[in-house]
Coordinates of C-alpha atoms and ligand atoms in Angstrom, one line a residue:
X1 CA -64.3 120.1 64.2
X2 CA -63.9 119.0 67.8
X3 CA -65.4 115.6 66.9
X4 CA -63.1 115.2 63.9
X5 CA -60.1 116.0 66.1
X6 CA -61.1 113.4 68.7
X7 CA -61.6 110.8 66.0
X8 CA -58.2 111.7 64.6
X9 CA -56.7 111.4 68.1
X10 CA -58.3 108.0 68.6
X11 CA -57.0 106.9 65.2
X12 CA -53.5 108.1 66.1
X13 CA -53.6 106.4 69.5
X14 CA -54.8 103.1 68.0
X15 CA -52.0 103.2 65.4
X16 CA -49.4 103.9 68.1
X17 CA -50.7 101.1 70.3
X18 CA -50.7 98.7 67.3
X19 CA -47.3 99.7 66.0
X20 CA -45.1 97.5 68.3
X21 CA -47.2 94.4 67.3
X22 CA -46.8 95.3 63.6
X23 CA -43.1 95.8 64.2
X24 CA -42.7 92.1 65.2
X25 CA -41.2 90.2 62.2
X26 CA -43.9 87.6 62.2
X27 CA -45.8 85.5 64.7
X28 CA -43.9 82.3 65.1
X29 CA -45.8 79.0 65.1
X30 CA -42.8 76.7 65.9
X31 CA -44.3 76.0 69.4
X32 CA -41.0 76.5 71.1
X33 CA -40.5 79.8 72.8
X34 CA -36.9 81.0 72.7
X35 CA -34.4 80.3 75.5
X36 CA -32.6 83.4 76.8
X37 CA -29.3 82.5 78.6
X38 CA -28.2 85.0 81.2
X39 CA -24.4 84.8 81.3
X40 CA -22.2 84.7 84.4
X41 CA -19.5 87.2 85.4
X42 CA -16.8 87.3 82.8
X43 CA -17.3 90.0 80.2
X44 CA -14.0 91.8 79.4
X45 CA -14.0 95.5 80.3
X46 CA -12.5 97.8 77.7
X47 CA -11.4 101.4 77.6
X48 CA -11.3 102.3 74.0
X49 CA -9.1 99.6 72.4
X50 CA -7.5 98.6 75.7
X51 CA -8.5 95.7 77.8
X52 CA -8.6 97.0 81.4
X53 CA -10.2 94.0 83.1
X54 CA -9.1 91.3 83.6
X55 CA -5.8 93.1 84.0
X56 CA -3.3 92.5 81.2
X57 CA 0.5 91.8 81.3
X58 CA 1.6 95.4 81.6
X59 CA -0.8 96.2 84.5
X60 CA 0.1 93.0 86.3
X61 CA 3.9 93.7 85.9
X62 CA 3.4 97.3 87.3
X63 CA 1.4 95.9 90.2
X64 CA 4.0 93.3 91.0
X65 CA 6.7 96.0 90.7
X66 CA 4.8 98.2 93.2
X67 CA 4.1 95.4 95.6
X68 CA 7.5 93.6 95.5
X69 CA 9.2 95.7 98.1
X70 CA 6.4 94.7 100.5
X71 CA 7.4 91.0 100.4
X72 CA 9.6 91.0 103.6
X73 CA 6.8 92.8 105.5
X74 CA 4.2 90.5 104.1
X75 CA 6.2 87.5 105.3
X76 CA 6.5 89.1 108.7
X77 CA 2.7 89.5 108.6
X78 CA 2.9 93.2 109.5
X79 CA 2.8 96.3 107.4
X80 CA 3.5 99.9 108.7
X81 CA 1.5 102.8 107.5
X82 CA 3.8 103.6 104.6
X83 CA 3.7 100.0 103.5
X84 CA -0.1 99.9 103.7
X85 CA -0.3 102.9 101.4
X86 CA 2.0 101.1 99.0
X87 CA -0.2 98.0 99.1
X88 CA -3.2 100.2 98.3
X89 CA -1.3 101.8 95.4
X90 CA -0.5 98.4 94.0
X91 CA -4.2 97.4 94.1
X92 CA -5.1 100.8 92.6
X93 CA -3.2 99.9 89.4
X94 CA -5.6 97.1 88.8
X95 CA -8.8 98.7 90.0
X96 CA -8.6 102.4 89.1
X97 CA -9.1 101.9 85.4
X98 CA -12.5 100.3 86.1
X99 CA -13.3 102.5 89.1
X100 CA -16.9 103.5 90.1
X101 CA -18.0 106.8 91.7
X102 CA -19.3 107.1 95.2
X103 CA -22.9 106.6 94.0
X104 CA -22.1 103.2 92.4
X105 CA -21.9 104.3 88.7
X106 CA -18.9 104.0 86.4
X107 CA -16.4 106.8 86.9
X108 CA -14.3 106.0 83.8
X109 CA -15.3 105.4 80.2
X110 CA -14.4 101.7 80.6
X111 CA -17.2 99.3 79.9
X112 CA -18.0 95.8 78.8
X113 CA -18.9 95.6 75.1
X114 CA -21.5 93.5 73.4
X115 CA -24.3 93.7 70.9
X116 CA -27.6 92.1 70.2
X117 CA -27.6 89.2 67.8
X118 CA -28.9 90.3 64.4
X119 CA -30.7 87.2 63.5
X120 CA -32.0 84.7 66.1
X121 CA -32.4 81.0 65.5
X122 CA -34.5 79.4 68.2
X123 CA -36.5 76.6 66.7
X124 CA -34.0 74.0 68.0
X125 CA -33.8 75.4 71.5
X126 CA -30.5 77.2 70.8
X127 CA -29.9 79.5 73.8
X128 CA -29.7 83.3 73.0
X129 CA -27.1 84.7 75.3
X130 CA -27.6 88.0 77.2
X131 CA -24.4 89.7 78.2
X132 CA -23.9 92.7 80.5
X133 CA -21.4 94.7 82.5
X134 CA -21.1 92.7 85.7
X135 CA -20.0 95.8 87.7
X136 CA -23.3 97.6 87.3
X137 CA -26.2 97.8 89.8
X138 CA -28.2 94.6 89.4
X139 CA -31.3 96.7 88.9
X140 CA -29.7 98.5 86.0
X141 CA -28.7 95.1 84.4
X142 CA -32.3 93.8 85.1
X143 CA -33.6 96.7 83.0
X144 CA -31.2 95.8 80.2
X145 CA -32.4 92.2 80.4
X146 CA -35.9 93.4 80.2
X147 CA -35.1 95.3 77.0
X148 CA -33.2 92.3 75.6
X149 CA -36.2 90.0 76.2
X150 CA -38.5 92.6 74.3
X151 CA -36.0 92.4 71.4
X152 CA -36.0 88.6 71.4
X153 CA -39.8 88.5 71.5
X154 CA -40.0 91.0 68.6
X155 CA -37.4 89.2 66.5
X156 CA -38.8 85.7 67.0
X157 CA -42.5 86.5 67.1
X158 CA -43.1 84.8 70.4
X159 CA -45.0 86.3 73.3
X160 CA -42.6 85.2 75.9
X161 CA -39.2 83.5 76.6
X162 CA -37.7 80.9 78.9
X163 CA -34.7 82.1 80.9
X164 CA -31.7 80.0 82.0
X165 CA -29.4 81.9 84.2
X166 CA -25.9 80.8 85.0
X167 CA -23.7 81.8 88.0
X168 CA -23.9 85.6 88.5
X169 CA -26.7 85.6 85.9
X170 CA -28.9 83.8 88.4
X171 CA -28.6 86.8 90.7
X172 CA -29.6 89.1 87.8
X173 CA -32.5 86.8 86.9
X174 CA -33.8 87.0 90.5
X175 CA -33.5 90.8 90.4
X176 CA -35.3 90.9 87.1
X177 CA -38.2 88.7 88.4
X178 CA -38.5 91.0 91.5
X179 CA -39.1 94.0 89.2
X180 CA -40.8 92.7 86.1
X181 CA -42.4 89.5 87.4
X182 CA -43.3 86.7 84.9
X183 CA -45.3 88.6 82.3
X184 CA -42.6 87.8 79.7
X185 CA -41.3 84.6 81.3
X186 CA -42.6 81.1 80.6
X187 CA -40.1 79.3 82.8
X188 CA -36.8 79.8 84.6
X189 CA -33.7 77.8 85.5
X190 CA -31.1 78.8 88.1
X191 CA -27.9 77.0 87.0
X192 CA -24.8 77.0 89.2
X193 CA -26.4 80.1 90.5
X194 CA -25.0 82.9 92.6
X195 CA -28.4 83.9 93.9
X196 CA -27.9 83.1 97.5
X197 CA -24.5 84.8 97.9
X198 CA -21.0 83.6 96.9
X199 CA -19.1 82.7 100.1
X200 CA -15.8 84.1 98.9
X201 CA -17.4 87.5 98.1
X202 CA -19.7 87.6 101.1
X203 CA -16.9 86.8 103.5
X204 CA -14.4 89.2 101.9
X205 CA -16.9 92.1 102.1
X206 CA -17.8 91.2 105.7
X207 CA -14.1 90.6 106.7
X208 CA -14.5 86.9 107.6
X209 CA -11.9 85.4 105.3
X210 CA -9.7 82.6 106.6
X211 CA -6.9 80.8 104.9
X212 CA -5.7 77.3 105.6
X213 CA -2.9 75.3 104.0
X214 CA -5.0 72.2 103.9
X215 CA -7.7 73.8 101.9
X216 CA -5.3 75.7 99.6
X217 CA -3.5 72.4 98.8
X218 CA -6.8 70.5 98.2
X219 CA -8.0 73.3 95.9
X220 CA -4.7 73.5 94.0
X221 CA -4.7 69.8 93.4
X222 CA -8.3 69.9 92.2
X223 CA -7.3 72.7 89.7
X224 CA -4.6 70.5 88.3
X225 CA -7.3 67.9 87.7
X226 CA -9.5 70.5 85.9
X227 CA -6.7 71.8 83.7
X228 CA -5.5 68.6 82.3
X229 CA -4.3 66.5 85.2
X230 CA -0.8 67.9 85.2
X231 CA 1.5 65.6 87.3
X232 CA 4.2 68.3 87.3
X233 CA 1.9 70.8 88.9
X234 CA 0.7 68.2 91.4
X235 CA 4.3 67.5 92.4
X236 CA 5.1 71.2 92.8
X237 CA 2.0 71.9 94.9
X238 CA 2.7 68.8 97.0
X239 CA 6.2 70.1 97.6
X240 CA 4.9 73.5 98.7
X241 CA 2.5 71.9 101.1
X242 CA 4.5 69.1 102.5
X243 CA 7.5 71.3 103.2
X244 CA 5.3 73.6 105.3
X245 CA 6.2 76.6 103.1
X246 CA 2.6 77.1 102.0
X247 CA 1.3 77.0 105.6
X248 CA 4.1 79.4 106.7
X249 CA 3.3 81.9 104.0
X250 CA -0.4 81.7 104.5
X251 CA -0.1 82.3 108.2
X252 CA 1.8 85.5 107.4
X253 CA -0.7 86.6 104.8
X254 CA -3.6 86.0 107.1
X255 CA -1.8 88.0 109.9
X256 CA -1.1 90.9 107.5
X257 CA -4.7 90.8 106.2
X258 CA -6.1 91.0 109.8
X259 CA -3.8 93.9 110.5
X260 CA -5.0 95.7 107.4
X261 CA -8.5 95.2 108.5
X262 CA -7.9 96.3 112.1
X263 CA -6.0 99.4 111.0
X264 CA -8.9 100.4 108.7
X265 CA -6.8 100.1 105.6
X266 CA -9.0 97.4 104.2
X267 CA -12.1 99.5 104.8
X268 CA -10.5 102.5 103.0
X269 CA -9.6 100.2 100.1
X270 CA -13.2 98.8 99.9
X271 CA -14.6 102.3 100.0
X272 CA -12.4 103.4 97.2
X273 CA -12.7 100.4 94.9
X274 CA -14.5 97.1 95.5
X275 CA -17.1 98.5 97.8
X276 CA -18.4 100.9 95.1
X277 CA -19.2 98.1 92.6
X278 CA -22.9 97.2 93.1
X279 CA -22.5 94.1 91.0
X280 CA -20.2 92.5 93.5
X281 CA -22.5 93.5 96.3
X282 CA -25.1 91.4 94.5
X283 CA -23.0 88.4 95.4
X284 CA -23.1 89.1 99.1
X285 CA -25.7 86.9 100.8
X286 CA -28.6 88.4 102.7
X287 CA -27.2 86.7 105.8
X288 CA -23.8 88.5 105.5
X289 CA -25.1 91.9 104.2
X290 CA -25.6 93.7 107.5
X291 CA -22.0 92.7 108.6
X292 CA -20.5 93.7 105.2
X293 CA -22.3 97.0 105.2
X294 CA -21.0 97.7 108.7
X295 CA -17.4 96.7 107.7
X296 CA -17.2 98.8 104.5
X297 CA -19.2 101.8 105.8
X298 CA -18.5 101.7 109.6
X299 CA -19.1 105.4 110.5
X300 CA -21.9 107.9 110.3
X301 CA -19.6 110.0 108.1
X302 CA -19.0 107.3 105.6
X303 CA -22.6 106.3 105.5
X304 CA -23.5 110.0 104.7
X305 CA -20.8 110.2 102.1
X306 CA -22.0 107.0 100.3
X307 CA -25.8 107.6 101.0
X308 CA -26.8 107.1 97.3
X309 CA -24.8 103.9 97.0
X310 CA -26.2 102.6 100.3
X311 CA -29.7 103.3 99.2
X312 CA -29.1 101.1 96.1
X313 CA -27.5 98.3 98.1
X314 CA -30.3 98.4 100.7
X315 CA -32.8 98.2 97.9
X316 CA -31.1 95.0 96.6
X317 CA -31.1 93.5 100.1
X318 CA -34.7 94.5 100.8
X319 CA -36.3 93.6 97.4
X320 CA -34.1 90.7 96.2
X321 CA -31.5 88.9 98.4
X322 CA -33.8 88.7 101.4
X323 CA -36.7 87.6 99.2
X324 CA -35.2 85.0 97.0
X325 CA -37.4 82.1 98.1
X326 CA -40.6 84.2 97.7
X327 CA -39.5 85.3 94.2
X328 CA -38.7 81.7 93.1
X329 CA -41.9 80.3 94.5
X330 CA -44.0 83.0 92.7
X331 CA -42.2 82.2 89.5
X332 CA -43.0 78.5 89.9
X333 CA -46.6 79.2 90.6
X334 CA -47.0 81.6 87.7
X335 CA -45.2 79.6 85.0
X336 CA -45.3 76.0 86.3
X337 CA -41.8 75.5 84.7
X338 CA -38.8 75.7 87.0
X339 CA -35.4 74.1 87.5
X340 CA -32.4 74.4 89.7
X341 CA -29.1 72.8 88.5
X342 CA -26.0 72.7 90.8
X343 CA -22.7 71.0 91.4
X344 CA -21.0 69.3 94.3
X345 CA -18.0 67.3 95.3
X346 CA -15.5 70.1 94.7
X347 CA -13.3 72.2 97.0
X348 CA -14.3 75.9 97.1
X349 CA -12.0 78.8 96.5
X350 CA -9.9 78.5 99.7
X351 CA -10.4 81.9 101.3
X352 CA -13.5 81.1 103.3
X353 CA -14.4 79.4 106.5
X354 CA -16.6 77.1 104.4
X355 CA -13.7 75.1 103.1
X356 CA -15.0 71.8 104.3
X357 CA -18.4 72.2 102.6
X358 CA -19.7 70.8 99.3
X359 CA -19.4 73.2 96.4
X360 CA -18.9 73.4 92.6
X361 CA -15.6 75.1 93.4
X362 CA -17.0 78.6 93.5
X363 CA -20.5 78.4 95.1
X364 CA -21.6 76.3 98.0
X365 CA -24.0 73.5 97.0
X366 CA -26.3 74.4 99.8
X367 CA -26.7 77.9 98.3
X368 CA -26.8 76.8 94.7
X369 CA -29.5 74.2 95.5
X370 CA -31.3 76.6 97.8
X371 CA -31.3 74.4 100.9
X372 CA -30.2 70.8 100.2
X373 CA -28.5 69.0 103.1
X374 CA -24.9 68.2 102.3
X375 CA -22.4 66.0 104.1
X376 CA -19.0 67.7 104.6
X377 CA -16.6 67.3 101.7
X378 CA -15.0 63.8 101.6
X379 CA -17.6 62.5 104.0
X380 CA -21.1 60.9 103.8
X381 CA -24.3 61.5 105.7
X382 CA -24.3 59.5 109.0
X383 CA -25.1 55.8 108.7
X384 CA -28.3 56.2 110.5
X385 CA -29.3 59.4 108.6
X386 CA -32.9 59.5 107.6
X387 CA -34.1 61.7 104.8
X388 CA -35.2 65.0 106.5
X389 CA -38.5 65.5 104.6
X390 CA -40.6 62.5 103.7
X391 CA -42.5 63.5 100.5
X392 CA -42.9 59.9 99.3
X393 CA -39.7 60.1 97.1
X394 CA -36.1 59.0 97.7
X395 CA -34.1 62.3 97.6
X396 CA -30.8 61.0 99.1
X397 CA -27.9 60.5 96.6
X398 CA -26.5 57.1 95.9
X399 CA -23.1 58.2 97.4
X400 CA -25.1 59.4 100.5
X401 CA -23.6 62.9 100.3
X402 CA -26.8 64.9 99.5
X403 CA -30.3 65.0 100.8
X404 CA -32.3 67.1 98.3
X405 CA -35.5 66.8 100.3
X406 CA -34.7 70.1 102.2
X407 CA -34.1 72.1 99.0
X408 CA -36.8 74.6 98.0
X409 CA -37.8 72.5 95.1
X410 CA -36.8 68.9 95.8
X411 CA -38.4 67.5 92.7
X412 CA -36.9 70.1 90.4
X413 CA -33.3 70.3 91.6
X414 CA -30.5 68.5 89.8
X415 CA -27.1 67.8 91.2
X416 CA -24.0 67.1 89.1
X417 CA -21.0 65.8 91.0
X418 CA -17.6 67.2 89.9
X419 CA -19.2 69.6 87.5
X420 CA -16.7 72.4 88.0
X421 CA -18.2 75.9 88.1
X422 CA -17.9 77.7 84.7
X423 CA -17.4 74.5 82.7
X424 CA -21.0 73.5 83.3
X425 CA -22.8 74.7 80.2
X426 CA -22.1 71.5 78.3
X427 CA -24.2 69.6 75.7
X428 CA -25.7 67.4 78.5
X429 CA -26.7 70.6 80.4
X430 CA -28.3 72.1 77.3
X431 CA -30.3 68.9 76.8
X432 CA -31.4 69.0 80.4
X433 CA -32.3 72.7 80.2
X434 CA -34.4 72.1 77.0
X435 CA -36.2 69.1 78.6
X436 CA -37.1 71.2 81.6
X437 CA -38.5 74.0 79.4
X438 CA -40.1 72.1 76.6
X439 CA -41.4 68.9 78.2
X440 CA -44.5 69.6 80.3
X441 CA -44.1 68.8 84.0
X442 CA -40.5 67.6 83.6
X443 CA -38.9 66.8 87.0
X444 CA -36.1 64.6 88.4
X445 CA -38.2 61.5 87.8
X446 CA -39.2 62.2 84.2
X447 CA -36.2 60.8 82.3
X448 CA -33.8 58.1 83.7
X449 CA -31.0 59.9 81.8
X450 CA -31.5 63.0 83.9
X451 CA -32.2 61.8 87.4
X452 CA -31.7 64.0 90.4
X453 CA -28.1 63.0 90.8
X454 CA -25.5 62.8 88.0
X455 CA -21.8 62.6 87.7
X456 CA -19.6 64.6 85.3
X457 CA -16.7 63.1 83.5
X458 CA -14.3 65.9 82.3
X459 CA -12.4 63.5 79.9
X460 CA -15.5 62.7 77.9
X461 CA -17.4 65.9 78.6
X462 CA -20.5 64.0 79.5
X463 CA -22.6 63.4 82.6
X464 CA -24.3 60.1 83.5
X465 CA -26.6 59.0 86.3
X466 CA -24.8 58.7 89.6
X467 CA -24.5 55.2 91.1
X468 CA -22.6 54.0 94.1
X469 CA -20.0 52.6 91.7
X470 CA -19.2 55.7 89.7
X471 CA -19.2 58.4 92.4
X472 CA -15.4 58.2 93.2
X473 CA -13.2 60.7 91.4
X474 CA -9.9 59.5 89.9
X475 CA -7.4 61.6 91.8
X476 CA -3.9 62.4 90.7
X477 CA -1.1 61.1 93.0
X478 CA 2.2 63.0 93.6
X479 CA 5.3 61.3 92.1
X480 CA 9.0 61.3 93.0
X481 CA 9.5 64.9 92.0
X482 CA 7.3 65.9 94.9
X483 CA 9.9 64.7 97.3
X484 CA 12.6 66.8 95.6
X485 CA 10.3 69.9 95.7
X486 CA 9.6 69.2 99.4
X487 CA 13.3 69.1 100.3
X488 CA 14.0 72.3 98.3
X489 CA 11.1 74.2 99.8
X490 CA 12.1 73.2 103.3
X491 CA 15.2 75.3 102.8
X492 CA 13.2 78.3 101.7
X493 CA 10.9 77.8 104.6
X494 CA 13.8 78.1 107.1
X495 CA 14.5 81.5 105.5
X496 CA 10.9 82.7 105.5
X497 CA 10.4 81.5 109.1
X498 CA 13.1 84.0 110.1
X499 CA 10.7 86.8 109.4
X500 CA 8.0 85.6 111.8
Ligands
ZN601 ZN1 -40.6 80.0 67.2
ZN602 ZN1 -40.0 64.6 96.1

């Protein structure tokens, strides 16, 4: 009887262990493992049928209505205690619907919504997109990615996947690899990746933001280029800048922001809202994390109050952000298939001290490339500059702006000039991604169409190899209306200067 039972037990155990394999639709023989695309930050957050983030018209109107009486104080660059409370109330209108609790978990029913694809085509290298709620702890999202990869394996009948991770997704991929390793991963690409911190986030959390009129203007003009080269907007922005109004307002805003930080109001705001969202903490660089932690949770009391959250954030710092290179190198060694794709030649969101550095408009090129040497924006490497690491290849760009030899993977890092962040996942990028994954040993020397340095043309939506002839961007020039705007804004500036 005992023996019969144990045989039965063995049979049951065998059946159970075989079941997941039997559940796979079929074993696929196409020879091309599916590509999972880990999306960037951008999923809409819903509460029931309502969109709560990004904020909609009604919420924005209420926020403006609450904040409007603060305008004179803002122009003065100084808010009293009552006004500071009002500023916090205005911000709360945007952030309370998506608020998190003190432990870093959602405190409202609001969530990003998405579902798994029912059928998956993958034979032509179509990417299968993984979406997630960007607010969540990266370790929670990494677990969801793990489940998604199991689903894709089962649906396609492959024993592993390739992963291309874009923007914030690159931070999720790095977190995933730190936990699950490469058992299910045949290769990985970090594309326009936010895996070494995002300066605007890092510096906001560590209270290092700076604002300059020059960078704001350069950034605004760049945006007009991105969104259809609007000469009208160019004239308007030029008027704002040339009249000195932009600089005048920014000086006040910076003064007010510094005062909010010094008075502790910014710390209170962070503790209540942004500082509780672990997803954003995932964009704080390892370098800035200690300062950010100390700014948002400065006292022993606040550290005790947020102990569970801090344990999560410290885990991310200890296991992921401070170990990025190690994780990437291990992935390369295990899979042999790796790529890094980044942008340069763009002005970064103008709230950081890094405004003169190369970026793809959101992330610094040095961070995206994991260590390339970059000339300041608008400049080239010195005339007598010699490639930093001599590995027998030429790794300096034709426009002499980038030296890729100092990047973590010099032979597997691609740079696309003027490829604006978030408009990067284009046909050419997909072709490059597929080449990296499906062609054995593909690197920056494998295909003359995909050399280390390329240039993106927004008008044709294509990228071509960078040469010394095609590296200059066609910029938009202000017209006569800019002079009219300048004159008009000078009058307003006289008025706003009265507040200083
Ligand atoms: Zn297949
Ligand atoms: Zn090389």
